[in-house]
Amino acid sequence: MDAIYLDHAATTPVHPAVIEAMTNALQTSFGNPSSIHSFGRESRAILDRCRRYVADKIGASEKEIYFTSGGTEADNLAIIGVALANKAKGKHIITTQIEHHAVLHAAEHLETLGFEVTYLPVNQYGQVEMRTLQESLRDDTILVSIMMVNNEVGTLQAIAELAAIIKDHQAYFHTDAVQAFGLEQINVAKLGLDLLSVSGHKINGPKGTGFLYAGKGVKFHALQHGGAQERLKRPGTESLPAIVGLTKAIELIVEDNYPHKASYENYRTVFLQVLAQEGITFQVNGAPNAYAPSILNISFPGTSVESLLMNLDLDGIAASSGSACTAGSLELSHVLIAMYGEQDPRTENAIRFSFGLANDAAQIKKAATKVSQIIKRLTKQSTIIEEVK
Amino acid sequence: MIYFDNSATTKPLQEVLESFHTVSESYYGNASSVHRLGLEASRILRKAHEQAGLLLNVNPEEIIFTSGGTEGNNLAIKGIAYAYQSRGKHIITSKIEHPSVLVACEFLATQGFEITYLPVDQTGVVKVDDIKAALREDTILVSIMHVNNELGTIQPIKEIGALLSDRRYTFFHVDDVQGFGKVKLELKDNGIDLYTLSGHKIHGLKGTGLLYVKKQVRLAPLFHGGGQQFERRSGTENLPGIVSLVKAMRVVTEYHLHHAEHIQQLNNKLRLELSHFPEVVINTIEDQAPHILNFSIPGFKPEVILHALTERNIFVSTKSACSSKKPDESAVLSAIQLPRAQSTSAIRVSFSYHNNEGEVELFARVLKKILKDLKK
């Protein structure tokens, strides 16, 4: 039985063309880009080309792109880096309760260093409301970090409007675009962004790669120190084949004019249609009008996450309860708690299905049918248990 | 083509590429996911921890996979500094460390830590007595590299480890990016608490590496997030990179086991060839790491020689690739107090197991011709 992979928000398969590009780079361009002989110069030329390409596709200049070892490092570099470099201007930071742990834990770390952090609440759709940002903003705020697409429920934030609020304020605006990147064109200037984080392995690129965009003039400290790579902000021999892979992954999306959004929208519709036809009781968690179609988070009343996940896995469906990073522990989702409060049953019966290149419409239909069967089985069981009690 | 710049980076091995390829294609799950793909990935990750542990003769959970040597060194140094700052804020290192150690220490100096940069003697070796003299009540970390990246000198790690063995809160970090696979070093018997490796210096991939951290040693993380790798290094594990690193470690360990004398012979051969050059002064003393030989040709600009060699498809370097952008003299060579004429005219040759004696002969012949042409 071939498993159906509906966990693309955790990680994605590497695109064959990415593997090819990387293999080619590994075999032919192994020079250290800092070496001054021709091996080094060749690697340097490839690195420069990748940087220019990535920069161009988000409307930035090549000097504003810093390649990292992934989304976590990019988020940490943005948040801790900006905080440490700007503490003379203030020690207040604003973020939200529903960020990825790479942002939340970096912010908590800053609290131990004497920074003050405001964690904005969200409404029941997972949206940050404009007034909460306006009300929290202080003269000593130096950074606002709000994710573009939430990794658990897929809610899309009104980033341009949120960034506009602090346009004339000293604070920098950072967005974690790890889940958003690749669905639609992102233009940092149009959105009014100072910093933006992207991860490679969420867009069919390799693990261990990502980048941070930091606009010219944005002051931030390096997290690690060493050679002069990445304009001193991220020392360490550049992971060239991975950077080539990341660039290729972006190229595949851009040159095909961001093709995925429409198909994921279709998967989403099909999935929900099947559930409805099968008579399943469910509720979609997230914002009905502002969402990334790649992520579909659904609560099934009368079930529990553990038994759902186990049954899904046995039936060959790979899905997830929350973000992969917290999924291992099966702790309650901080995102759903922020949306509904701690006592709400929806925090305990939600499953995230996330779509990607490993899927097609037939698969989605099959998966939704299987999910329906499992839900019927499980809710029947729980009704019986209720009756016995 | 003759590639003699293996201390800058090495060519990845075919079997390493194959491991990377297989894992990328077949085991792409996130090791934290609870479904089957995630479980498979986490099983492979656990195996990688076990195999790396086996190769270093340490426990699997003492291995943290990183994005490379720079991150490993930064994590070790800042990790100890921030975790133990209540016990003391003094750190000892040497003047000939890699920039990823030196600049990390310089950064800590701006954060209220005190750093002692030990000098080295004229052979490029740190003296154990100097460390003894520098140790203070509040010294929390000693960071000394095993093999110097420019000279190839081997530092007295065993002796330093012994010196620190009865100091419970002075931790010992060893940067072994240049030594692994060429100069044997036992971690367990030598009092080493932290130990850095890089993948791309041992025919693995760039963007891979590991840090060994002894059990019970606390470490403040550099990256905060999902709590991967025993809460010590957040971020989705780069599984293909990790597996390829362990593969490279295994292959290089085997090379070392069976062909240790091969590189030494290349080194001896080059020394012999260079001894016929009246213009050349050898900077690396004998009986050091076999794969690095540093020499100067006073009166000749090293860039000119490097360029002339490159034109003939021979690749060496003037100094460490990481600091190649700086126009000034080598910090390491100035630390061993070489006359400026020597410290500004140095060439570093670094071998791999794949080089051969014929290449050394050809290199010597070409160098002779270049010097002859330049003198005209």
PDB file of C-alpha atoms in Angstrom, chain A residues 31 108 180 182 275:
ATOM      1  CA  GLY A  31      35.506  24.730  -4.505  1.00  0.00           C
ATOM      2  CA  GLU A 108      11.345  33.923  25.165  1.00  0.00           C
ATOM      3  CA  ALA A 180       3.721  31.220   2.540  1.00  0.00           C
ATOM      4  CA  GLY A 182       5.973  29.754  -3.218  1.00  0.00           C
ATOM      5  CA  LEU A 275     -16.385  14.744   3.931  1.00  0.00           C
TER       6      LEU A 275
END
